[in-house]
PDB file of C-alpha atoms in Angstrom:
ATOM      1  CA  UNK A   1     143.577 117.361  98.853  1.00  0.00           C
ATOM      2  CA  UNK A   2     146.050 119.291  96.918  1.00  0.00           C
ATOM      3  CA  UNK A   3     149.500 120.449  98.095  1.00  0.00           C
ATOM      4  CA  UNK A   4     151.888 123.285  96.503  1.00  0.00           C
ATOM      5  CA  UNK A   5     155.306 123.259  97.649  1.00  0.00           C
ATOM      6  CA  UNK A   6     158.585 124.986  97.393  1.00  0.00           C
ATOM      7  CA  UNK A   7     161.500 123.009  98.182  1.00  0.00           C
ATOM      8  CA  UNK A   8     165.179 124.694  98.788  1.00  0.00           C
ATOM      9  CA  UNK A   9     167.712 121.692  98.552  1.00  0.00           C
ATOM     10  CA  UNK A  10     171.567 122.283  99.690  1.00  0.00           C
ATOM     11  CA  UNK A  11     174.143 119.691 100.896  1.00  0.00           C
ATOM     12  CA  UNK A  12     172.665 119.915 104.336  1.00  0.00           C
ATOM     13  CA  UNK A  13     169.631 120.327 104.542  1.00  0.00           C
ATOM     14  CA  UNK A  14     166.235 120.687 102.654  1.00  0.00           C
ATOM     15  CA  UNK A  15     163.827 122.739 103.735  1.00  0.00           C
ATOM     16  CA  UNK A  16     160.069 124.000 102.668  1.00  0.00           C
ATOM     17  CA  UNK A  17     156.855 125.347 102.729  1.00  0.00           C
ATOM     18  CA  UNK A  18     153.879 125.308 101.173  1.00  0.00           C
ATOM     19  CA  UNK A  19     149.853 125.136 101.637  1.00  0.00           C
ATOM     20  CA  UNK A  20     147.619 122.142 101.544  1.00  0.00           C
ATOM     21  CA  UNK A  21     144.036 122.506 100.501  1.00  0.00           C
ATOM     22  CA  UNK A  22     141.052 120.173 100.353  1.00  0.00           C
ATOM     23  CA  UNK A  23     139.345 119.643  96.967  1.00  0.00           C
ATOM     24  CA  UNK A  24     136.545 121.416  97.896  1.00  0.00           C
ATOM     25  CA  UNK A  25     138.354 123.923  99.092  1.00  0.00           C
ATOM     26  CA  UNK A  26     136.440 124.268 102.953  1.00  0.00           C
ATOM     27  CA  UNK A  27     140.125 123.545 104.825  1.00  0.00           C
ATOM     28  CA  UNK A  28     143.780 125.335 103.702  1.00  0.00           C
ATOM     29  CA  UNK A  29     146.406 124.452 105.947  1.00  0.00           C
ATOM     30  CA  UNK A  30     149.989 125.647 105.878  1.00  0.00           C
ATOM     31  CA  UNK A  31     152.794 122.937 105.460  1.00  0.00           C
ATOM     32  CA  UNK A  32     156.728 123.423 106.516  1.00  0.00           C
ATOM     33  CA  UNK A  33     158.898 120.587 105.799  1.00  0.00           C
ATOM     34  CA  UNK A  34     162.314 120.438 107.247  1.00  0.00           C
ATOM     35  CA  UNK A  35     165.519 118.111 107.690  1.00  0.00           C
ATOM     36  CA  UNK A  36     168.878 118.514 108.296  1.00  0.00           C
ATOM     37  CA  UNK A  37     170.208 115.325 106.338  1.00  0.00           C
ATOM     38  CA  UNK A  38     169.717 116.773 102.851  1.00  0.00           C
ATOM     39  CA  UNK A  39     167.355 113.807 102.361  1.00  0.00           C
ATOM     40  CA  UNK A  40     164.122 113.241 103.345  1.00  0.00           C
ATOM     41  CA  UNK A  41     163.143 109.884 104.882  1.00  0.00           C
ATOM     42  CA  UNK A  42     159.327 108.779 105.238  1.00  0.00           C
ATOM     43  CA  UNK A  43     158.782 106.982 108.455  1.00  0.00           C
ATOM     44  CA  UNK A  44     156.383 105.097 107.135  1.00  0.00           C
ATOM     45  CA  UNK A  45     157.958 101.732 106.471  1.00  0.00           C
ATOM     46  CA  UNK A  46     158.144 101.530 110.233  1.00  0.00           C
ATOM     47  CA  UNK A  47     154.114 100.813 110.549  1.00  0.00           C
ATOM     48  CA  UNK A  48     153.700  97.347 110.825  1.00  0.00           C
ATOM     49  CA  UNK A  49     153.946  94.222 112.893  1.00  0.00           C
ATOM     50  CA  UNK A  50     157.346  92.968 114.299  1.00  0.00           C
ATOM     51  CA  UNK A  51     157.786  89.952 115.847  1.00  0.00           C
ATOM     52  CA  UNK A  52     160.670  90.257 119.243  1.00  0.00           C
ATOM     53  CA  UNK A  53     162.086  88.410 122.088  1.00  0.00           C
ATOM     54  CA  UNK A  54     161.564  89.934 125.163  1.00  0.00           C
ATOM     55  CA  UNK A  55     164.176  87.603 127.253  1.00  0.00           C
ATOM     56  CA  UNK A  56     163.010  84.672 127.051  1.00  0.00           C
ATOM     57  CA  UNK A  57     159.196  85.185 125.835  1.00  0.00           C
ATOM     58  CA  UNK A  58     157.696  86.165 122.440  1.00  0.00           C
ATOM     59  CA  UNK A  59     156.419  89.505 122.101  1.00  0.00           C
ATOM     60  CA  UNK A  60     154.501  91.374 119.292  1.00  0.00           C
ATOM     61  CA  UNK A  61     154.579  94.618 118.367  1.00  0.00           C
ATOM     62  CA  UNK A  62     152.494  96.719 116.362  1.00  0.00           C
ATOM     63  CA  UNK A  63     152.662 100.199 115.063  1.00  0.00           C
ATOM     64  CA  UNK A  64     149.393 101.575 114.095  1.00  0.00           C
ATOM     65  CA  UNK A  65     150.060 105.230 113.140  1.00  0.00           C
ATOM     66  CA  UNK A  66     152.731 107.977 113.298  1.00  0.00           C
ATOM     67  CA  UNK A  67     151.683 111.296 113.358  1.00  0.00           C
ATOM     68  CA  UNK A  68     155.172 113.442 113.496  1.00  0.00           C
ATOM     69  CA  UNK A  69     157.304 111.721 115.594  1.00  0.00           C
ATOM     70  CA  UNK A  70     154.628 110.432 117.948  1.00  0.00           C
ATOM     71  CA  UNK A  71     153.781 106.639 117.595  1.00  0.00           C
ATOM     72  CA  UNK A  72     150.259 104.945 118.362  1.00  0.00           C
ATOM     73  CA  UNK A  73     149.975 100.954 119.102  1.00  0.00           C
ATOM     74  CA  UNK A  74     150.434  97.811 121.067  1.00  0.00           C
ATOM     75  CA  UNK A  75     152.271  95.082 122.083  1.00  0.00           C
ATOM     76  CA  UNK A  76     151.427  91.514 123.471  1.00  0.00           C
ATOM     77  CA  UNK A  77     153.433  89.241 125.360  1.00  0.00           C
ATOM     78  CA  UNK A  78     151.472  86.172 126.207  1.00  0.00           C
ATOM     79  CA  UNK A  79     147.822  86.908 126.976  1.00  0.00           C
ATOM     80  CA  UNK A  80     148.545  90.529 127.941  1.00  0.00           C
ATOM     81  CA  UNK A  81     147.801  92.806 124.793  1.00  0.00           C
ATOM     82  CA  UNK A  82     148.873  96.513 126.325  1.00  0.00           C
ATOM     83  CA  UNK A  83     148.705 100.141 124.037  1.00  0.00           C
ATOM     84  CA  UNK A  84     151.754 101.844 123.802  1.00  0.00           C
ATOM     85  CA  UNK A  85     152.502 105.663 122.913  1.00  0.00           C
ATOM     86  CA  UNK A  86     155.974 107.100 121.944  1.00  0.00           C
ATOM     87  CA  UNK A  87     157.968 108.580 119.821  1.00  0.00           C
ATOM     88  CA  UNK A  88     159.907 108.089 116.779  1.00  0.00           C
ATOM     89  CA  UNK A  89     163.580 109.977 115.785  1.00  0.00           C
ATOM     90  CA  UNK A  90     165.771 109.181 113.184  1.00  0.00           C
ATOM     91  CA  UNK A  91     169.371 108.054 113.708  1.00  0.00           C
ATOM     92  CA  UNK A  92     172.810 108.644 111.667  1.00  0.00           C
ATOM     93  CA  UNK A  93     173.385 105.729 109.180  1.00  0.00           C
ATOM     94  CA  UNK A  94     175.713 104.926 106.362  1.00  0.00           C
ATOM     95  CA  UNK A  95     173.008 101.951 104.827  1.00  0.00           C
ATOM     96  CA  UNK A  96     169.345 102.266 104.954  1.00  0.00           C
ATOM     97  CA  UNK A  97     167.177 103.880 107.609  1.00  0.00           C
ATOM     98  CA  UNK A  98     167.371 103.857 110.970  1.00  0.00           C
ATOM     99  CA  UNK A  99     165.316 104.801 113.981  1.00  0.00           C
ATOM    100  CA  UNK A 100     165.556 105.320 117.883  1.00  0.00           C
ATOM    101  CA  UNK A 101     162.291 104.294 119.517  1.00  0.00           C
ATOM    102  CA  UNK A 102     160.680 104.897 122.835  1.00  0.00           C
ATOM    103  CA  UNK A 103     157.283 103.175 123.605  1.00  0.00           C
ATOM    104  CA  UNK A 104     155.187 103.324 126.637  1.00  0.00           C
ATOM    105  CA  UNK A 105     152.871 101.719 128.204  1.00  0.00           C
ATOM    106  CA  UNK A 106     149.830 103.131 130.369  1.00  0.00           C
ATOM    107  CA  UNK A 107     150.999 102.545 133.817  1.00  0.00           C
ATOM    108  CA  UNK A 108     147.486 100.879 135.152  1.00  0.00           C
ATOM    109  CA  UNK A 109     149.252  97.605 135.210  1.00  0.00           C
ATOM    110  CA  UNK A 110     151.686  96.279 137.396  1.00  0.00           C
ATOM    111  CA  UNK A 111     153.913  95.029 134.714  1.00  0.00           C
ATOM    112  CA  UNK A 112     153.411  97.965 132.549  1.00  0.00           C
ATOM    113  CA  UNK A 113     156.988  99.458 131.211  1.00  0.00           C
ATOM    114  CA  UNK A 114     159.184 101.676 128.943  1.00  0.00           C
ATOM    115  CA  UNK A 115     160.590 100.239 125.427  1.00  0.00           C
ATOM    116  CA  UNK A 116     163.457 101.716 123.784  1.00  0.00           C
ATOM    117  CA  UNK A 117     164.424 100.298 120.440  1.00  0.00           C
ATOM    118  CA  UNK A 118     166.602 101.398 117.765  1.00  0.00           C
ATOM    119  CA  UNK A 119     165.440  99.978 114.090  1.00  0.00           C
ATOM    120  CA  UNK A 120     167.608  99.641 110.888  1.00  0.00           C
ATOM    121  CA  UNK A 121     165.668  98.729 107.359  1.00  0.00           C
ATOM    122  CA  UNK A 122     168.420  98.379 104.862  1.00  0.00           C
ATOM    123  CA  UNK A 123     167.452  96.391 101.329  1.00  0.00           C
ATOM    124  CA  UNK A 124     164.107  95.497 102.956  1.00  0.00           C
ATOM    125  CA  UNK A 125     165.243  94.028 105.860  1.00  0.00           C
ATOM    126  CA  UNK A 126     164.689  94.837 109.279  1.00  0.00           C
ATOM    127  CA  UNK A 127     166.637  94.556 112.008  1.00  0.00           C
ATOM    128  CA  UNK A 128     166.749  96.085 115.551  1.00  0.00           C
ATOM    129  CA  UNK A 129     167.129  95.299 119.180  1.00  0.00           C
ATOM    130  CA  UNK A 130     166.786  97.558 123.110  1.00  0.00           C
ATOM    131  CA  UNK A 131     165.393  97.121 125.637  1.00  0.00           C
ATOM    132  CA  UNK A 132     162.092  96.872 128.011  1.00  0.00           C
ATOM    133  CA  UNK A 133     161.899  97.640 131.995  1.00  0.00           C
ATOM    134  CA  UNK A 134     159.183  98.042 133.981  1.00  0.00           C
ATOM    135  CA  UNK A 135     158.065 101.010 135.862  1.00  0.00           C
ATOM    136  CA  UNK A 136     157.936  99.130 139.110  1.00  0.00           C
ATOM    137  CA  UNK A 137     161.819  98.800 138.869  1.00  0.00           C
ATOM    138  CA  UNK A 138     161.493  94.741 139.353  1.00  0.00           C
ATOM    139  CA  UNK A 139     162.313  93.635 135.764  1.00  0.00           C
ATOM    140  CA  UNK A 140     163.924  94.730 132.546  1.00  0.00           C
ATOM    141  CA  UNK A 141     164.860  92.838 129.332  1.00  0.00           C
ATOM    142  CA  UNK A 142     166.454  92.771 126.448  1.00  0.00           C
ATOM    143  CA  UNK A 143     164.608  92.788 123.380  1.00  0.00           C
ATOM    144  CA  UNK A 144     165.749  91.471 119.843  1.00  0.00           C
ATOM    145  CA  UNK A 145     163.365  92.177 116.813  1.00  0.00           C
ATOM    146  CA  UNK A 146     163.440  88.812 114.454  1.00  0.00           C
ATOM    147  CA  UNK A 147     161.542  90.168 111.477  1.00  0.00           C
ATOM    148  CA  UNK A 148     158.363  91.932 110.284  1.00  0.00           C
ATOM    149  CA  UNK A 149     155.182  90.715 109.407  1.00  0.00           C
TER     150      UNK A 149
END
């Protein structure tokens, strides 16, 4: 498709709007764009694979989409491969990108839990660390993201 927008850019914020049609011209959707940084930041850099400690055991997690703020994936820890569902908000930083996230899992599972994370990317490296606990109230870590894949 085809978008037309008008940006207005000031020291704090930047602000838009705009329509989006298809080529063939069957869907025409309007488009606002807003942030109050003055800059805006794509979350896409955070899709991907990260490999974590949770404690003491590995853990993989993967971010498959984000649509808004909400975030679509999984993580495994051992044999257990679980979906997770959150969302994604951007934090105040001097270098790079940051970003406070909060996963869930299902809650069909007896160890199924809550993830909060906050992520920094600055010259294309990632760094991050928060914390998992489980619904049931019998366990929480602390979780330290090593790199991404």
């Amino acid at each position: 498709g085809k978008f037309e927008i008008i940006l207005e850019v000031n020291r704090s914020s930047t602000s838009g709007s705009g329509r989006w049609k298809s080529f063939n011209n069957r869907l025409d959707r309007s488009v606002k764009i807003f942030n109050r940084g003055g800059v805006i930041k794509s979350t896409s850099s955070v899709i991907g694979t990260y490999v974590c400690k949770l404690g003491p055991k590995d853990l993989i997690l993967i971010i498959d989409r984000i649509e808004g703020n909400a975030l679509h994936g999984r993580n495994k820890v051992d044999d257990n491969l679980r979906p997770v569902k959150g969302t994604i908000s951007e934090k105040e930083s001097n270098n790079g990108l940051r970003y406070h996230i909060i996963l869930k899992e299902p809650g069909d599972h007896k160890w199924d839990g809550k993830f909060e994370l906050d992520l920094s990317f600055t010259n294309s490296k990632v760094s991050g660390s928060g914390s998992w606990r489980a619904y049931n109230g019998k366990l929480k870590r602390n979780i330290k993201v090593l790199r991404k894949r």
